[in-house]
Structure formats: C-alpha cells, structure tokens
Steps between C-alpha positions, in 0.01 A plus 500: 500500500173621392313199550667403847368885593161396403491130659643667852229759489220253412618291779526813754144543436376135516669513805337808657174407363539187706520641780174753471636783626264772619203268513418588912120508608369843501309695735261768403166723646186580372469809499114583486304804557128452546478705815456848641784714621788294395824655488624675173666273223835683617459409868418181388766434280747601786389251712544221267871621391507542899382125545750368227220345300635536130197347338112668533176382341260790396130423373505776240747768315426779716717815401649601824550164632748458184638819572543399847692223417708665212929418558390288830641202312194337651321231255140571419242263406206767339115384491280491208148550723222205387316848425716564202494176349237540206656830392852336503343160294303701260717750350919507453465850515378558870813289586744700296344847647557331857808397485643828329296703746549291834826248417708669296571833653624338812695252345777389608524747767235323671623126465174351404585059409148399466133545434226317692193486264194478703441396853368113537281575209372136535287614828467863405084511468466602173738193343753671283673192424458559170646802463824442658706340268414776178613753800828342535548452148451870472761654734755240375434682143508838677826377652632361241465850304702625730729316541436362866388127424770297596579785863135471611296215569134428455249321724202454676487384874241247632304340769584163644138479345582438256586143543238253516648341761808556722548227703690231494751758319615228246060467414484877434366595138380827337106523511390393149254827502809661430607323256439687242687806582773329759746317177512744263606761782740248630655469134517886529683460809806263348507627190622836709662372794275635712370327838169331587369743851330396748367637822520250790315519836544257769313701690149425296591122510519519886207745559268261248595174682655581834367130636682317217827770465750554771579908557819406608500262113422904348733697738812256331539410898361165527700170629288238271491478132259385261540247241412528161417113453545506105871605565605452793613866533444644807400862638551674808311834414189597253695724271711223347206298443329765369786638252550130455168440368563792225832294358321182480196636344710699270663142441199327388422784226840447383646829604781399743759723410270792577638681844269610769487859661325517835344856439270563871557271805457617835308495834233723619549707836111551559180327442092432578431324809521156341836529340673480830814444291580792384705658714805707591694211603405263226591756232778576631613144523365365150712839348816395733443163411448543125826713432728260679325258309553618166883724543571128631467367112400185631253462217199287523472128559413442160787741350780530707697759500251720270529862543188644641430862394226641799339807525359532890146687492424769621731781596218718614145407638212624288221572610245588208523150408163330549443156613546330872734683758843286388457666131613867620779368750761315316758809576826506630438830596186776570414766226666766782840296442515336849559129518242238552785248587891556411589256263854401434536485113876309587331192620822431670500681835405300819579779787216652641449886384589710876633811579854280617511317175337698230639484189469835398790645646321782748337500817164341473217694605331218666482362888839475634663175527652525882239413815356772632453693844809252607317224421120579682310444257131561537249207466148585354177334475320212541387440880875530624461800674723715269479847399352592157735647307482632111774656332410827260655757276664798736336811406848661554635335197530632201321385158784421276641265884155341476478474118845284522368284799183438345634372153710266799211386615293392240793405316773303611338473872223297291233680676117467287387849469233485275289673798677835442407495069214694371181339575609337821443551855792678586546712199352791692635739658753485122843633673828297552475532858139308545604225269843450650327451832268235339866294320681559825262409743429166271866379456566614924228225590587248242829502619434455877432874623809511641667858526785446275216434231401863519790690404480607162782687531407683755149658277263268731375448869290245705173612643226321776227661300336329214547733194214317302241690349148449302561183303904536546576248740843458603668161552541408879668162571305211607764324704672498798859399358570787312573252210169504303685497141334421184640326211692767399762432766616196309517668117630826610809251465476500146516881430766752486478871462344699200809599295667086483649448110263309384636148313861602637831347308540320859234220460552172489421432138659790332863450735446134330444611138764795557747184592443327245539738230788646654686116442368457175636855378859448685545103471293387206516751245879561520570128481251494148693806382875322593390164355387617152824742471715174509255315255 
C-alpha cells in the first residue's frame, strides 16, 4: 500500500507540473520618484492597491516606501543604486549592515521577491561593469545568512544596448566588450534561478529610425509583419523582436534555459519638438496595447507560449531627470496625482469610459451623455458664422465638485493637462477652479462644443468671452462641424475606469488554464488513483 501511495502522488504531481499551473504573464509599475512634490509613499501605495497592480519596481530600499507597502501583499522588486556598487563589491560587511538595517526589518511584512543590482550599468558613464557581479555575489551571501536565498532573487536589469546587434532577432548577440563580465553573471543567474532583465523600448527604435520603422510596427497596431529571413518567423510589433533578440542571443552563449523579465517598457506622454511621437495618445495606446499583449500569453514568435513578466514605466512623471523633454514624461500620472491618460491595467475592456457606461458604478462627473438644449446644439468657429463658445469652471461650485470633475477630466476624459502643472502656462492663478476651466474648456472643444459637453455635473457653464490670459491660451475649435476630434476618440475605446481588477480570473487565458486544471483534478487524477487501487 505504501508504495502505490507514493507512485499515485508522484504521478499527481507529474501531472500538475504538466500542466504549469500559475505560470500567467505578470503586470507590474515602476514606481520611481525623481521629482518634486510627489505624493507620500502612503498615498502612493493606495493608489497602486487601488489600481490592482500586485507587483511594483522601486530603484532603491527607501524606508517608508517599505513601510508603505508593509501587509499590501504587493510584490516588490528593491534597487541597489549604480551609486552603491563599489561599497557593496568591496566589502561583505557594507552588505550585511544593509540588509539588517534596510531588508530585514521589513521582512516579510513588506513582500520584497527580488533585488535589481544596478541600473544598465553597461551605459552608466563611469562603467561599473566590473563591479557588478562581486555585488551580487555579496547580497546572495548576505541572503544566504539569513536565510532568504532561495525567497529572493538577484539581478541586474539592462539596456537593449547591450546587444551588438538586434536585428534580424535570430542575428542578435551580446557585444563582445562585455564579455568579460556578461558569462560569469549569467552563470550567477542559473546557478540561482534567477532571470536575465531587460528594459525594452520600442519607442527609441521608432524615434532613432522613424523612415525605416513603422509607429504603428511600435504601437503593436500595425497590419504588415516583418520577416526575419534566417527563420522565417515573422513579427507584427517591435517588442517581440526585440525580447526575441534577447532569447536568441542568450541562445548563442549557451544560456537558453535562462528566463527573461521585462523590467521598464513604456511610452512617453511628452517630448522636444522633434519627437513628435511622444504623445498622449501613443502612450496610451503602446500601454493598452502592451498589457493585452502580454495578459494574452501569446508568447513571442520565437517562444510560444512563454510567460512574459513586464513592468510598465513610469507610474509618475519626473521631472528632475535631466536629458531631452521625453526623459521626465514617461508617467501615467502627474506628481499632484491627476492622470496624464487613464490607462486600463485589464487590457480587456473595449467600451468607451462615459458617464452612461462607466465602469465605476457612480455617476460620472463628466459631460452628460443625452443632446442638449433639445438637440440645438451650438456650432463654433471657423468662417461658419457661429457663435464662440468656451465652456469654464462655475465659480458657484464648490472645490471638492471641481476636484472630482477635474480628476474626470484629465483622467478618464483623456484630456492633456500638462498646461495646468508647475512650470506651465496655466499653472497660475494655482486654485482648482482656474485649472478646471483650462481641462473643461479643452475636452468641451475636442469633443465638438456642443452643450451636453459642458455639464460636469452641473459644476461648469459656457461663456462668449475668451477666458485666456498671458501665455494661457485656451483651446477654441478650428472647425465648422463640431467634430474636430483627435486621436484620442478612437483609443478612449480601449480604457475603462480607474478602479478595473487588474489581470481579472475572467480572461481568456486564465478561464482556459482554470478549465483545464479543473478536468485534470476531477477526470484524470481520480482515474490514476482508481486504476492503481485495482493493481
């Protein structure tokens, strides 16, 4: 009897490991902080538990973040700055004081899985390549102390710079300048089970070589693919290819069974004059785009199937960052906590966010859906011969009405308002009431300046008298149609309200997976167990 238990259980978990349950793509956020006025660790931690986002990416081990996170449940990927490298490769002991002074205390209240050792050393300016690996080696002794070795994992993300080439994907190999450091970390990597990161950016590849890349070949929304001609395989979007690349230059060095974490991928909202790209729209739609993408478990051409672990960049914009005007607007949201665009982290919602339809449950405090004034709407601009009309904030309101119908506004009624953030034209006069005016005024015209688009619940009126002032100009519609939309019209399709689950039980692939282990625990297993009890 004793060896029939043992044969039924090894087969149970043959059987289960088969099937590779719990292996679903994962969504996360980074969650950096290289800006003024952000909102506390607490506030942000909220939002994320309020977004559904159960995995964050943090560049450092900042004590009230942890805190912030402590019994969230929420998986934390903590930073080991480029800064700190020498100290960490020098001396074990500066590893064990940080990790009993910074890791240890929080532990496992705050459910830290994994350490990120340096930041894309291999374009960092001052080269610490070769203090990387002695880094890495340290923690995992520190951990090890401790106890924590096998529960966290050690790594080190990377630039698609890495590569000396990228394209075709099945061409791509490792630069041989980084040799030197590149196999013995990658040994590190398998002998702890720990994956190869990368941070991928589509939006780089278009930006660098717009006449020879497709945006819509970025955005994951073109209707062509390209052919890798060593293969055969072929690739409708630039992440694949990209990610791609990473597997088959990991091939060539003879690390194949290494996995691949996506740790930064996302779109930027904002840029200089010549990166006409980076915008609202496209952000939102390479985000969008991206999730569906990767909750799908589609895999890549070359893999199949592969889960894809992606953490979307950036949850906030930051703007002490130096560099060109794309570097400090990667955010989903402002450092005030307003939305640059409202992402849906579901990926699976295709109804337009309105106040008939939104998801949330309440009234919306945006434009009401129903025609207005019985149907007469007014017609502005152009040389029509209609009356100029602009739609502000009702000074009768109160600020907590205005609050709500602002975070509407530049949230799920995608309106840009960058102009009302510190710095900008509109910032001043610095009350809710000004920069409500500015958001509803904006999404009134883009929508057609018809009365029903100035509602707000009831916290907003139409005026004939142009409200701008000094360098605040407000938006007055160029045509005659009352249907001068932007691109926004067709993605606001893609996005549901703020508090959607995020990577609900109702997808596709995880009602699949749920079927399929549900037949294999109720059919299969019983039969195993029924046929060895008559052997």
């Amino acid at each position: 009897m004793g060896e029939r238990l043992k044969l039924i259980l090894c087969i149970c978990v043959s059987v289960l490991a088969f099937l590779d349950i719990g292996t679903a793509s994962k969504i996360g956020i980074c969650y950096g902080r290289n800006a003024d006025n952000l909102p506390s660790p607490s506030k942000v931690s909220e939002l994320i538990q309020h977004l559904n986002i159960k995995f964050v990416r943090i560049y450092d081990a900042n004590i009230d973040v942890l805190k912030a996170f402590a019994n969230t449940g929420i998986e934390l990927m903590i930073g080991v700055p480029n800064a700190d490298l020498l100290a960490f490769a020098q001396f074990q002991s500066n590893v064990d004081t940080w990790l009993r002074n910074s890791i240890l205390p929080y532990y496992p209240t705050t459910k830290i899985t994994s350490i990120s050792v340096g930041l894309e050393v291999t374009e960092a300016p001052d080269n610490a390549t070769g203090l990387l690996l002695p880094a890495m080696r340290n923690i995992h002794t520190a951990l090890k102390k401790s106890g924590l070795d096998k529960k966290i994992k050690i790594s080190s993300s990377h630039s698609l710079a890495i590569l000396s080439r990228s394209f075709p994907p099945s061409s791509a190999t490792f630069s041989k300048k980084h040799s030197a450091f590149l196999k013995p970390m990658l040994e590190f990597l398998v002998e702890n089970e720990s994956p190869f990161m990368i941070d991928l950016y589509p939006y780089y590849a278009y930006r660098d070589n717009a006449e020879k890349v497709q945006l819509e070949y970025a955005l994951f929304e073109s209707s062509s693919q390209v052919v890798d001609p060593a293969t055969g395989l072929l690739y409708s979007n630039m992440f694949d290819a990209q990610l791609d690349a990473i597997y088959f230059a990991l091939t060539a060095m003879n690390f194949k069974t290494v996995k691949v974490m996506v740790t930064e991928s996302g779109w930027p909202s904002k840029g200089s004059v010549k990166e006409t790209a980076a915008t609202p729209d496209n952000a939102l739609a390479y985000n969008t785009n991206l999730i569906r993408h990767v909750i799908g478990d589609p895999g890549t051409p070359a893999k199949p199937g592969e889960e894809i672990d992606v953490y979307l960049f950036s949850l906030f914009n930051e703007n002490r960052k130096p560099g060109i005007e794309s570097e400090r607007n990667w955010g989903m949201y402002y450092a005030n906590g307003t939305s640059v665009y409202a992402l849906d982290f579901t990926g699976e919602s295709t109804v337009p966010v309105s106040p008939s339809n939104s998801s949330t449950g309440t009234t919306s405090p945006g434009p009401s859906s129903s025609p207005g004034n019985n149907g007469n709407s007014t017609v502005i601009g152009g040389g029509g011969g209609g009356i100029r009309k602009w739609c502000v904030a009702s000074s009768q309101a109160s600020v907590t009405e205005l609050q709500t119908a602002l975070d509407w506004a530049c949230g799920p009624g995608n309106v840009d308002c960058s102009a009302v953030q510190p710095d900008q034209p509109c910032f001043e006069p610095d009350t809710v009431l000004s920069h409500a005016s500015y958001a509803f005024n904006t999404y009134y015209q883009k929508s057609g300046a018809n009365s029903s688009d100035c509602s707000f619940g009831g916290v907003s009126v139409e005026v004939d008298k142009d409200p701008s002032y000094g360098n605040c100009l407000y938006m007055i519609a160029p045509s005659t149609d009352g249907m001068n939309r932007t691109m926004a019209g067709n993605i606001t399709g893609n996005i549901t309200a703020i508090d959607s689950p995020m990577a609900s039980p109702s997808s596709s692939s995880d009602g699949y997976r749920q079927m399929v282990v549900s037949v294999a625990v109720s059919v299969l297993l019983p039969s195993f167990v029924v046929s060895l009890s008559l052997w």
